[in-house]
Amino acid sequence: MPAPVVRMPPSPTGWFHVGNARTMLFNWLYARHTGGRVVLRFEDTDRARSTEEAIAQAEDVLRWLGIDWDDGPHRQTQRLDLYAQAATDLLERGAAYPCYCTPEELQAERERRQAAGLPLVYSGRCRGLAAEERAAREAEGLPRVIRLAMPVEGTTAIEDVVRGHVEWENALQGDHVIFRSDGTPTYLFANPFDDIAMGITHVIRGEDLLPSTPRQLAVYAALDAAPPTYAHLPMVLGTDKKKLSKRHGAVSVEEFRDRGVLSQALVNYLALVGWSYDDHTTVMTVPELVERFTLERVNPSAGVFDAEKLEWLNGEHLRALAPEEFATALQRYLEASGSPIAEQPERVGRVAPIVQEKLRTLGQFEGFAGFLFGEAPVDAGAWARVEADADAPRWLGAARDALAGVAAWEAEPIHAALAAACDQQGVKPRVLYMPIRVAISGRTVAPGLYESLELLGRDESLRRIEDALGRLAA
RNA sequence: GCCCCCAUCGGCUAGCGGCCUAGGCCCCCGCCCUUUCAAGGCGGUAACACGGGUUCGAAUCCCGUUGGGGGUACCA
């Protein structure tokens, strides 16, 4: 059996959302797993909505995700003469015909059919036009589209890899438009035409395209080509179980990248919506996914995109990084996001090890460890907790005294000094440490206390504790 | 309206007739780790949509109902 050829056909009309990315990913995983080839093809025949910017963005996102391709990127707008030639052939052979119906007529027809309980498809009015009638309309210069002459009886069926046998009534399909009045092809034609021309063996796409399959198969038949193998992937839904859109908050790949999600984590997560390896494996590297991915294990039911699980998984991938890799990723992220902290790479390198265990996304770094790079804003809620403890001044005073006596300013001696202070005060570390933490970081959640103090330095640490003491007294 | 797809814990899923008193992960809730905590450890709550069949036996097969999703453009 020859190696599979798959394609990734984005329509560059907007941002790349995670659902599209998931579909691209499954194509890519399937090709890489089987040793097949990947074709990248931009379907930009809708010129009103397609933009150069979207094309550049799509390529950028795919590269970032590590999804590469062996052929392309092709652009349908550069293949227009091929489609035009095909249109002429189809017309000559009677496999397609010109239609002169106006939008108003079509609308009226739809309404009539709706009222009669009939499927909303074109009646085929222009299909039966005699040669002279066509000539007359052409002479009039009437705008026309080209419709594919669908079989009027029988059924069309596929054996979908994820859905099994699916069958449609041909009579219910209608003669769809394959060329617009401006001569450009529609998706229903350009997509299967290119799939044939590019030797695509496996069409792996979203379930939303399942209903268009019989009409595309009709193109295969008209062109006398052998149909591909189909695999219709389950939809990726928003939390309200509706098709993903901007209404669902962060849905574009770029948004997750900007938040500090690792591409390997996003890929790992996306692989898990609609597919699983077994009953317990969750965290996987990209090479592992390539090795394990099969279409047979894709499940047919739609899934909700869970950003929380993605972030958890990202934390797992963050922790799986070697310390140097983590520091590098963090520095790069800070640079890319334009953070002023990026200008202190050495400092970032020193702070990185104490936050790697706790971050879920790189984007949390500034809020989590920003206090080690300069004065940090004091969180109102955290400060309120300090004030709520009437003994806070006592704890801070004891901490100040203990820290002032530390000989070597390093985490271990600091730990020993603070532990001694706890004993002396007869209080649990959690009680004594809370105000210290808020005093130095402005928050109740931060990296390890001893390491934080070490990195802050004796003078600055004591200064912040004194500040807090002053504020409590005021 | 018409057509198609889907249906296991709140979410992602395992399960392809007996291994299921239904397993894993996220979330949530406890407890632990003489440091907050978003990290780690331990534990817990929680599901086979419903009704008929088939079978010695059904979460698994069939039919129906209900529910959800998608499509129905000179968008892709």
Coordinates of C-alpha atoms (C1' of nucleotides) in Angstrom, one line a residue:
Chain A
M1 CA 0.0 0.0 0.0
P2 CA 1.4 3.4 -1.0
A3 CA 2.2 5.9 1.6
P4 CA -0.7 8.1 2.6
V5 CA -1.0 11.7 1.5
V6 CA -2.9 14.1 3.7
R7 CA -3.6 17.8 3.4
M8 CA -4.1 20.7 5.7
P9 CA -6.5 23.2 3.9
P10 CA -6.9 26.3 6.0
S11 CA -9.1 29.0 4.7
P12 CA -7.2 32.2 5.6
T13 CA -10.2 34.2 6.7
G14 CA -9.5 34.8 10.3
W15 CA -7.6 33.5 13.3
F16 CA -6.5 30.0 13.7
H17 CA -8.6 28.5 16.6
V18 CA -7.7 25.5 18.5
G19 CA -10.3 23.4 16.7
N20 CA -8.6 24.0 13.4
A21 CA -5.3 23.3 15.0
R22 CA -6.6 20.0 16.3
T23 CA -7.6 19.0 12.8
M24 CA -4.3 20.0 11.3
L25 CA -2.5 18.1 14.1
F26 CA -4.4 14.9 13.5
N27 CA -3.5 15.0 9.8
W28 CA 0.1 15.7 10.7
L29 CA 0.2 12.9 13.3
Y30 CA -1.3 10.5 10.9
A31 CA 1.1 11.3 8.2
R32 CA 4.2 11.2 10.4
H33 CA 3.0 8.0 12.0
T34 CA 2.6 6.2 8.7
G35 CA 5.5 7.8 6.9
G36 CA 3.1 9.6 4.6
R37 CA 3.2 13.2 3.2
V38 CA 1.6 16.4 4.3
V39 CA 0.3 19.0 1.8
L40 CA -0.4 22.5 2.9
R41 CA -3.0 24.3 0.8
F42 CA -4.6 27.7 1.5
E43 CA -8.2 27.7 0.3
D44 CA -8.5 31.4 -0.4
T45 CA -11.1 31.5 -3.2
D46 CA -13.3 33.6 -1.0
R47 CA -11.4 36.7 -1.9
A48 CA -13.6 39.1 0.1
R49 CA -12.6 37.4 3.3
S50 CA -9.1 36.0 2.7
T51 CA -6.2 38.0 3.7
E52 CA -2.4 37.9 3.4
E53 CA -2.2 38.5 7.1
A54 CA -4.2 35.4 7.9
I55 CA -2.0 33.3 5.6
A56 CA 1.2 34.5 7.3
Q57 CA -0.4 33.9 10.7
A58 CA -1.5 30.4 9.8
E59 CA 2.0 29.5 8.7
D60 CA 3.5 31.1 11.8
V61 CA 1.1 29.1 14.1
L62 CA 1.8 25.8 12.3
R63 CA 5.5 26.4 12.6
W64 CA 5.2 27.3 16.3
L65 CA 3.2 24.1 16.9
G66 CA 5.9 22.1 15.2
I67 CA 3.5 21.0 12.5
D68 CA 5.5 20.9 9.2
W69 CA 4.6 20.0 5.7
D70 CA 6.3 18.4 2.7
D71 CA 4.5 20.1 -0.1
G72 CA 3.3 23.7 -0.5
P73 CA 2.0 26.0 0.7
H74 CA -0.3 26.0 -2.4
R75 CA -2.8 28.7 -2.9
Q76 CA -6.0 28.1 -4.8
T77 CA -6.0 31.6 -6.2
Q78 CA -2.9 30.7 -8.1
R79 CA -4.6 27.7 -9.6
L80 CA -7.6 29.5 -11.1
D81 CA -6.8 28.6 -14.7
L82 CA -6.8 24.9 -13.8
Y83 CA -10.3 25.2 -12.4
A84 CA -11.5 27.2 -15.4
Q85 CA -10.3 24.5 -17.7
A86 CA -12.1 21.9 -15.7
A87 CA -15.2 24.0 -15.8
T88 CA -15.2 24.1 -19.5
D89 CA -14.7 20.3 -19.7
L90 CA -17.5 19.6 -17.3
L91 CA -19.8 21.9 -19.3
E92 CA -19.0 20.3 -22.6
R93 CA -19.6 16.8 -21.2
G94 CA -22.9 17.9 -19.6
A95 CA -21.7 17.0 -16.1
A96 CA -22.3 20.6 -15.1
Y97 CA -24.6 23.3 -16.5
P98 CA -25.0 27.0 -16.3
C99 CA -27.7 28.5 -14.1
Y100 CA -29.3 31.9 -14.6
C101 CA -31.6 32.0 -11.6
T102 CA -31.4 35.2 -9.6
P103 CA -30.8 35.4 -5.9
E104 CA -34.4 36.5 -5.5
E105 CA -35.8 33.6 -7.4
L106 CA -33.7 31.2 -5.4
Q107 CA -34.8 32.7 -2.2
A108 CA -38.4 32.5 -3.2
E109 CA -37.9 28.9 -4.2
R110 CA -36.4 28.1 -0.8
E111 CA -39.3 29.6 1.0
R112 CA -41.7 27.6 -1.1
R113 CA -39.9 24.4 -0.4
Q114 CA -39.6 25.2 3.3
A115 CA -43.4 25.7 3.5
A116 CA -43.9 22.4 1.7
G117 CA -41.7 20.5 4.1
L118 CA -39.1 19.7 1.3
P119 CA -35.3 19.8 1.7
L120 CA -33.9 23.2 0.9
V121 CA -32.0 22.4 -2.3
Y122 CA -32.0 23.9 -5.7
S123 CA -34.8 22.5 -7.9
G124 CA -32.7 22.1 -11.0
R125 CA -34.8 24.5 -13.0
C126 CA -31.9 25.6 -15.3
R127 CA -30.7 22.0 -15.7
G128 CA -33.4 21.3 -18.4
L129 CA -32.8 24.4 -20.4
A130 CA -32.7 23.8 -24.1
A131 CA -29.7 24.9 -26.1
E132 CA -31.5 27.8 -27.6
E133 CA -32.8 29.0 -24.3
R134 CA -29.3 29.0 -23.0
A135 CA -28.1 30.9 -26.0
A136 CA -30.8 33.5 -25.5
R137 CA -29.8 34.1 -21.9
E138 CA -26.1 34.3 -22.9
A139 CA -27.0 36.8 -25.6
E140 CA -28.8 38.8 -22.9
G141 CA -25.6 38.8 -20.9
L142 CA -27.3 37.4 -17.9
P143 CA -25.0 36.5 -15.0
R144 CA -24.6 32.8 -14.5
V145 CA -23.2 30.3 -12.1
I146 CA -22.2 26.7 -12.9
R147 CA -23.9 23.9 -11.1
L148 CA -22.9 20.3 -10.9
A149 CA -25.5 17.9 -12.3
M150 CA -26.1 15.5 -9.4
P151 CA -27.4 12.0 -9.8
V152 CA -31.2 12.2 -9.3
E153 CA -31.6 8.8 -7.8
G154 CA -29.7 6.2 -5.7
T155 CA -27.5 6.8 -2.7
T156 CA -24.0 7.8 -2.0
A157 CA -22.2 6.1 0.9
I158 CA -18.8 6.1 2.5
E159 CA -17.0 3.9 5.0
D160 CA -15.7 6.6 7.4
V161 CA -12.7 5.5 9.5
V162 CA -14.2 7.0 12.6
R163 CA -17.9 6.8 11.9
G164 CA -18.3 3.7 9.9
H165 CA -21.0 3.5 7.2
V166 CA -22.7 6.8 6.3
E167 CA -25.2 7.1 3.5
W168 CA -27.1 9.9 1.8
E169 CA -30.0 10.1 -0.6
N170 CA -28.8 11.6 -3.9
A171 CA -32.1 13.2 -4.6
L172 CA -31.7 15.3 -1.4
Q173 CA -28.4 16.8 -2.4
G174 CA -29.4 19.3 -5.1
D175 CA -27.3 20.7 -7.8
H176 CA -24.8 22.8 -6.0
V177 CA -22.9 25.8 -7.3
I178 CA -19.3 24.9 -8.2
F179 CA -18.4 28.1 -10.0
R180 CA -19.6 31.6 -9.0
S181 CA -20.8 34.2 -11.5
D182 CA -17.3 35.7 -11.4
G183 CA -15.9 32.4 -12.6
T184 CA -14.1 31.4 -9.4
P185 CA -14.7 28.0 -8.0
T186 CA -16.5 27.4 -4.7
Y187 CA -15.1 25.2 -1.9
L188 CA -17.4 22.3 -3.0
F189 CA -15.4 22.1 -6.3
A190 CA -11.9 23.5 -5.6
N191 CA -11.4 21.3 -2.5
P192 CA -12.1 17.9 -4.1
F193 CA -10.5 19.0 -7.4
D194 CA -7.2 19.8 -5.7
D195 CA -7.4 16.7 -3.5
I196 CA -7.5 14.7 -6.7
A197 CA -4.8 16.8 -8.4
M198 CA -2.5 16.5 -5.4
G199 CA -3.0 12.8 -4.9
I200 CA -4.6 13.0 -1.5
T201 CA -5.4 9.6 -0.1
H202 CA -6.9 10.5 3.3
V203 CA -9.3 13.3 3.9
I204 CA -9.2 13.9 7.7
R205 CA -11.4 16.8 8.6
G206 CA -14.0 18.1 11.0
E207 CA -17.4 16.5 11.3
D208 CA -19.0 19.8 10.2
L209 CA -17.9 18.8 6.7
L210 CA -19.5 15.4 6.8
P211 CA -22.7 16.6 5.1
S212 CA -20.8 18.0 2.1
T213 CA -19.2 14.6 1.4
P214 CA -21.8 13.3 -1.1
R215 CA -21.6 16.5 -3.1
Q216 CA -17.8 16.3 -3.2
L217 CA -17.9 12.6 -4.1
A218 CA -20.0 13.7 -7.1
V219 CA -17.1 15.8 -8.2
Y220 CA -14.9 12.8 -7.9
A221 CA -17.3 10.9 -10.1
A222 CA -17.6 13.7 -12.6
L223 CA -13.8 13.8 -12.8
D224 CA -13.6 10.0 -13.0
A225 CA -11.3 9.8 -9.9
A226 CA -11.2 7.3 -7.2
P227 CA -12.5 8.6 -3.9
P228 CA -10.2 9.0 -0.9
T229 CA -10.5 7.5 2.5
Y230 CA -12.5 9.7 4.9
A231 CA -12.1 10.3 8.6
H232 CA -14.4 12.8 10.1
L233 CA -13.1 14.1 13.4
P234 CA -15.5 15.0 16.3
M235 CA -16.1 18.7 16.8
V236 CA -14.3 20.7 19.5
L237 CA -16.9 22.6 21.4
G238 CA -17.0 25.6 23.8
T239 CA -18.0 25.2 27.5
D240 CA -21.6 25.8 26.4
K241 CA -21.3 22.8 24.0
K242 CA -21.6 25.1 21.0
K243 CA -19.2 25.4 18.2
L244 CA -16.1 27.2 19.3
S245 CA -16.0 31.0 18.7
K246 CA -14.6 34.2 20.1
R247 CA -17.4 34.2 22.6
H248 CA -15.7 31.4 24.5
G249 CA -12.8 33.5 25.6
A250 CA -9.4 32.3 24.6
V251 CA -9.7 30.1 21.6
S252 CA -6.9 31.0 19.2
V253 CA -3.5 29.3 19.3
E254 CA -1.8 32.6 19.6
E255 CA -3.7 33.5 22.8
F256 CA -2.3 30.4 24.5
R257 CA 1.2 31.0 23.2
D258 CA 0.9 34.6 24.5
R259 CA -0.1 33.3 27.9
G260 CA 3.0 31.2 28.1
V261 CA 1.7 27.8 27.1
L262 CA 4.4 25.5 25.6
S263 CA 3.6 24.2 22.1
Q264 CA 4.3 20.7 23.2
A265 CA 1.7 21.1 25.9
L266 CA -0.9 22.4 23.5
V267 CA -0.2 19.6 21.1
N268 CA -0.4 17.1 23.9
Y269 CA -3.7 18.5 25.0
L270 CA -5.2 18.8 21.6
A271 CA -4.3 15.2 20.8
L272 CA -6.4 14.2 23.7
V273 CA -9.6 15.8 22.6
G274 CA -11.1 13.2 20.3
W275 CA -8.3 10.7 20.7
S276 CA -6.7 8.6 23.5
Y277 CA -3.8 6.2 23.6
D278 CA -5.1 3.9 26.3
D279 CA -7.1 4.0 29.6
H280 CA -4.5 5.9 31.6
T281 CA -1.8 7.8 29.6
T282 CA -2.1 11.5 29.6
V283 CA 1.3 13.3 29.5
M284 CA 3.0 12.5 26.3
T285 CA 5.8 14.1 24.2
V286 CA 5.4 14.9 20.6
P287 CA 7.5 12.0 19.4
E288 CA 5.4 9.7 21.6
L289 CA 2.3 11.0 20.0
V290 CA 3.6 10.4 16.6
E291 CA 4.5 6.9 17.5
R292 CA 1.2 6.1 19.1
F293 CA -1.4 8.0 17.0
T294 CA -3.8 6.0 15.0
L295 CA -7.1 7.0 13.4
E296 CA -8.7 3.8 14.7
R297 CA -8.6 5.3 18.2
V298 CA -10.3 8.5 17.3
N299 CA -13.6 8.6 19.0
P300 CA -16.7 9.9 17.3
S301 CA -18.3 12.2 19.9
A302 CA -17.7 15.9 20.2
G303 CA -15.7 17.2 23.1
V304 CA -15.6 20.4 25.1
F305 CA -12.3 22.3 25.1
D306 CA -11.1 22.5 28.7
A307 CA -8.6 25.3 29.2
E308 CA -8.1 24.3 32.8
K309 CA -6.8 20.9 31.9
L310 CA -4.6 22.5 29.2
E311 CA -3.0 24.7 31.9
W312 CA -2.5 21.8 34.2
L313 CA -0.9 19.8 31.4
N314 CA 1.3 22.8 30.6
G315 CA 2.5 22.8 34.2
E316 CA 3.5 19.2 33.7
H317 CA 5.4 20.0 30.6
L318 CA 7.1 22.9 32.3
R319 CA 8.3 20.7 35.1
A320 CA 9.5 18.1 32.6
L321 CA 11.9 20.6 31.2
A322 CA 15.6 20.5 32.3
P323 CA 16.3 23.5 34.5
E324 CA 18.4 25.2 31.8
E325 CA 15.7 24.6 29.2
F326 CA 13.1 26.0 31.5
A327 CA 15.2 29.2 32.1
T328 CA 15.7 29.6 28.4
A329 CA 12.0 29.2 27.7
L330 CA 11.2 31.7 30.4
Q331 CA 13.7 34.3 29.1
R332 CA 12.4 33.9 25.5
Y333 CA 8.8 34.2 26.7
L334 CA 9.6 37.4 28.6
E335 CA 11.3 38.8 25.6
A336 CA 8.5 37.9 23.3
S337 CA 5.9 39.5 25.5
G338 CA 7.9 42.7 25.9
S339 CA 8.3 42.4 29.6
P340 CA 10.8 44.8 31.2
I341 CA 12.0 41.9 33.3
A342 CA 13.5 40.4 30.1
E343 CA 16.2 43.0 30.4
Q344 CA 17.6 41.2 33.5
P345 CA 18.4 37.8 32.0
E346 CA 20.9 36.9 34.7
R347 CA 18.4 37.6 37.3
V348 CA 15.8 35.6 35.4
G349 CA 18.2 32.7 35.3
R350 CA 18.6 32.8 39.1
V351 CA 14.9 33.1 39.8
A352 CA 13.9 30.4 37.3
P353 CA 14.8 27.4 39.4
I354 CA 12.6 28.5 42.3
V355 CA 9.5 28.9 40.3
Q356 CA 9.7 26.0 37.9
E357 CA 7.9 23.7 40.4
K358 CA 4.9 26.0 40.8
L359 CA 4.0 27.7 37.5
R360 CA 1.3 26.4 35.2
T361 CA 2.0 29.0 32.5
L362 CA 5.0 31.2 31.8
G363 CA 2.6 34.1 31.9
Q364 CA 2.2 33.7 35.6
F365 CA 5.8 34.4 36.2
E366 CA 5.6 38.2 36.5
G367 CA 2.8 38.2 39.0
F368 CA 4.4 35.3 40.9
A369 CA 8.0 36.4 41.1
G370 CA 8.0 40.1 40.0
F371 CA 8.8 41.2 43.5
L372 CA 12.3 39.8 43.0
F373 CA 12.9 42.3 40.2
G374 CA 11.9 45.5 42.1
E375 CA 9.2 46.9 44.2
A376 CA 6.0 44.9 43.9
P377 CA 2.5 46.1 44.4
V378 CA 0.9 44.9 47.7
D379 CA -2.2 42.8 47.1
A380 CA -5.1 44.3 49.1
G381 CA -6.4 40.9 50.2
A382 CA -3.0 39.7 51.3
W383 CA -2.4 42.8 53.3
A384 CA -5.8 42.5 54.9
R385 CA -4.8 39.0 56.1
V386 CA -1.7 40.5 57.8
E387 CA -3.7 43.2 59.4
A388 CA -6.2 40.7 60.7
D389 CA -3.5 39.1 62.8
A390 CA -3.1 41.3 65.8
D391 CA 0.3 39.7 66.5
A392 CA 1.6 40.4 63.1
P393 CA 4.0 43.2 64.3
R394 CA 5.4 40.7 66.8
W395 CA 6.1 38.1 64.1
L396 CA 7.6 40.6 61.8
G397 CA 9.8 42.0 64.6
A398 CA 11.0 38.5 65.5
A399 CA 11.7 37.7 61.9
R400 CA 13.6 40.9 61.4
D401 CA 15.8 40.2 64.5
A402 CA 16.4 36.6 63.5
L403 CA 17.3 37.6 59.9
A404 CA 19.6 40.4 61.0
G405 CA 21.7 37.8 62.8
V406 CA 22.1 35.5 59.9
A407 CA 25.8 35.1 59.2
A408 CA 25.8 33.8 55.6
W409 CA 22.8 35.1 53.6
E410 CA 21.8 31.8 52.1
A411 CA 18.6 29.8 52.1
E412 CA 19.8 27.2 54.7
P413 CA 21.0 29.6 57.4
I414 CA 17.9 31.7 56.7
H415 CA 15.8 28.6 57.2
A416 CA 17.6 27.8 60.5
A417 CA 17.2 31.3 61.8
L418 CA 13.5 31.5 61.0
A419 CA 12.9 28.1 62.5
A420 CA 14.6 29.2 65.7
A421 CA 12.4 32.3 65.7
C422 CA 9.3 30.1 65.5
D423 CA 10.5 28.0 68.4
Q424 CA 11.3 31.1 70.4
Q425 CA 7.9 32.6 69.8
G426 CA 6.2 29.2 70.3
V427 CA 4.3 29.5 67.1
K428 CA 3.8 27.5 63.9
P429 CA 5.9 28.5 60.8
R430 CA 2.7 29.0 58.8
V431 CA 1.7 31.8 61.3
L432 CA 5.1 33.5 61.4
Y433 CA 5.8 33.2 57.7
M434 CA 2.6 34.6 56.3
P435 CA 3.3 38.2 57.2
I436 CA 7.0 37.9 56.1
R437 CA 5.9 36.6 52.8
V438 CA 3.4 39.4 52.3
A439 CA 5.9 42.0 53.4
I440 CA 8.5 40.9 50.9
S441 CA 6.3 39.8 48.0
G442 CA 3.1 41.7 48.5
R443 CA 1.2 38.4 48.1
T444 CA 0.2 35.3 50.0
V445 CA 1.3 33.1 47.1
A446 CA 4.9 33.1 46.1
P447 CA 8.0 30.9 45.5
G448 CA 9.7 29.3 48.5
L449 CA 10.3 31.7 51.3
Y450 CA 13.9 31.0 52.1
E451 CA 15.0 31.1 48.5
S452 CA 13.1 34.2 47.9
L453 CA 14.8 35.9 50.9
E454 CA 18.2 34.8 49.7
L455 CA 17.6 36.2 46.2
L456 CA 16.2 39.4 47.6
G457 CA 19.3 40.1 49.7
R458 CA 19.6 40.9 53.3
D459 CA 19.2 44.7 53.0
E460 CA 16.2 44.7 50.7
S461 CA 14.5 42.0 52.8
L462 CA 15.0 43.8 56.0
R463 CA 13.9 47.1 54.4
R464 CA 10.6 45.5 53.2
I465 CA 10.0 44.0 56.6
E466 CA 10.6 47.4 58.2
D467 CA 8.3 49.0 55.7
A468 CA 5.5 46.6 56.6
L469 CA 6.1 47.2 60.3
G470 CA 5.8 50.9 59.7
R471 CA 2.6 50.5 57.8
L472 CA 1.1 48.3 60.5
A473 CA 2.0 50.9 63.1
A474 CA 0.5 53.8 61.1
Chain B
rG1 C1' -38.7 22.4 7.8
rC2 C1' -35.3 18.6 5.7
rC3 C1' -30.6 15.7 6.0
rC4 C1' -26.5 13.8 8.8
rC5 C1' -23.7 12.8 13.2
rC6 C1' -23.4 11.9 18.5
rA7 C1' -25.0 10.0 23.5
rU8 C1' -20.3 6.7 30.2
rC9 C1' -18.8 11.1 36.4
rG10 C1' -19.3 18.8 36.1
rG11 C1' -15.1 18.4 31.7
rC12 C1' -11.6 15.0 28.7
rU13 C1' -11.9 9.8 28.3
rA14 C1' -11.1 3.8 29.0
rG15 C1' -14.6 0.1 27.8
rC16 C1' -15.3 -2.9 21.3
rG17 C1' -21.0 -9.4 25.3
rG18 C1' -19.0 -12.1 30.9
rC19 C1' -12.2 -9.3 33.4
rC20 C1' -17.4 -3.5 35.4
rU21 C1' -19.7 -3.7 42.9
rA22 C1' -17.5 0.9 35.4
rG23 C1' -10.8 2.4 35.3
rG24 C1' -7.6 7.0 34.4
rC25 C1' -6.8 12.4 34.0
rC26 C1' -8.7 17.7 34.9
rC27 C1' -11.9 20.3 38.3
rC28 C1' -14.0 20.1 43.2
rC29 C1' -13.7 18.5 48.6
rG30 C1' -10.8 16.5 52.8
rC31 C1' -6.1 15.1 55.1
rC32 C1' -0.6 15.1 55.0
rC33 C1' 4.2 17.5 53.8
rU34 C1' 6.5 21.6 62.0
rU35 C1' 6.5 27.3 54.8
rU36 C1' 1.7 30.5 52.1
rC37 C1' 0.4 27.9 47.6
rA38 C1' -1.1 27.3 42.2
rA39 C1' 3.9 22.1 43.4
rG40 C1' 4.1 17.0 45.7
rG41 C1' 1.6 12.7 48.5
rC42 C1' -2.8 10.1 50.3
rG43 C1' -8.1 9.8 50.2
rG44 C1' -13.2 11.2 48.7
rU45 C1' -17.7 12.9 46.0
rA46 C1' -19.4 11.8 41.1
rA47 C1' -21.5 8.6 35.2
rC48 C1' -23.4 3.9 31.6
rA49 C1' -30.1 9.6 29.0
rC50 C1' -34.9 6.7 28.8
rG51 C1' -38.0 2.6 26.9
rG52 C1' -38.3 -1.8 24.4
rG53 C1' -35.9 -6.0 22.4
rU54 C1' -31.6 -9.9 21.2
rU55 C1' -28.7 -13.1 24.7
rC56 C1' -27.6 -17.8 29.8
rG57 C1' -25.4 -12.8 30.3
rA58 C1' -25.4 -5.8 27.8
rA59 C1' -22.3 0.3 29.3
rU60 C1' -21.1 -2.8 25.1
rC61 C1' -25.6 -5.5 19.6
rC62 C1' -30.7 -3.9 17.3
rC63 C1' -35.1 -0.6 17.3
rG64 C1' -37.6 3.6 19.2
rU65 C1' -37.9 8.0 22.2
rU66 C1' -35.5 12.1 24.2
rG67 C1' -31.5 15.2 24.3
rG68 C1' -27.2 17.6 22.1
rG69 C1' -24.3 18.9 17.9
rG70 C1' -23.5 19.9 12.7
rG71 C1' -25.2 20.9 7.8
rU72 C1' -28.7 23.0 4.6
rA73 C1' -24.9 30.0 0.8
rC74 C1' -22.3 32.5 -5.7
rC75 C1' -18.3 30.8 3.3
rA76 C1' -14.9 27.2 3.8

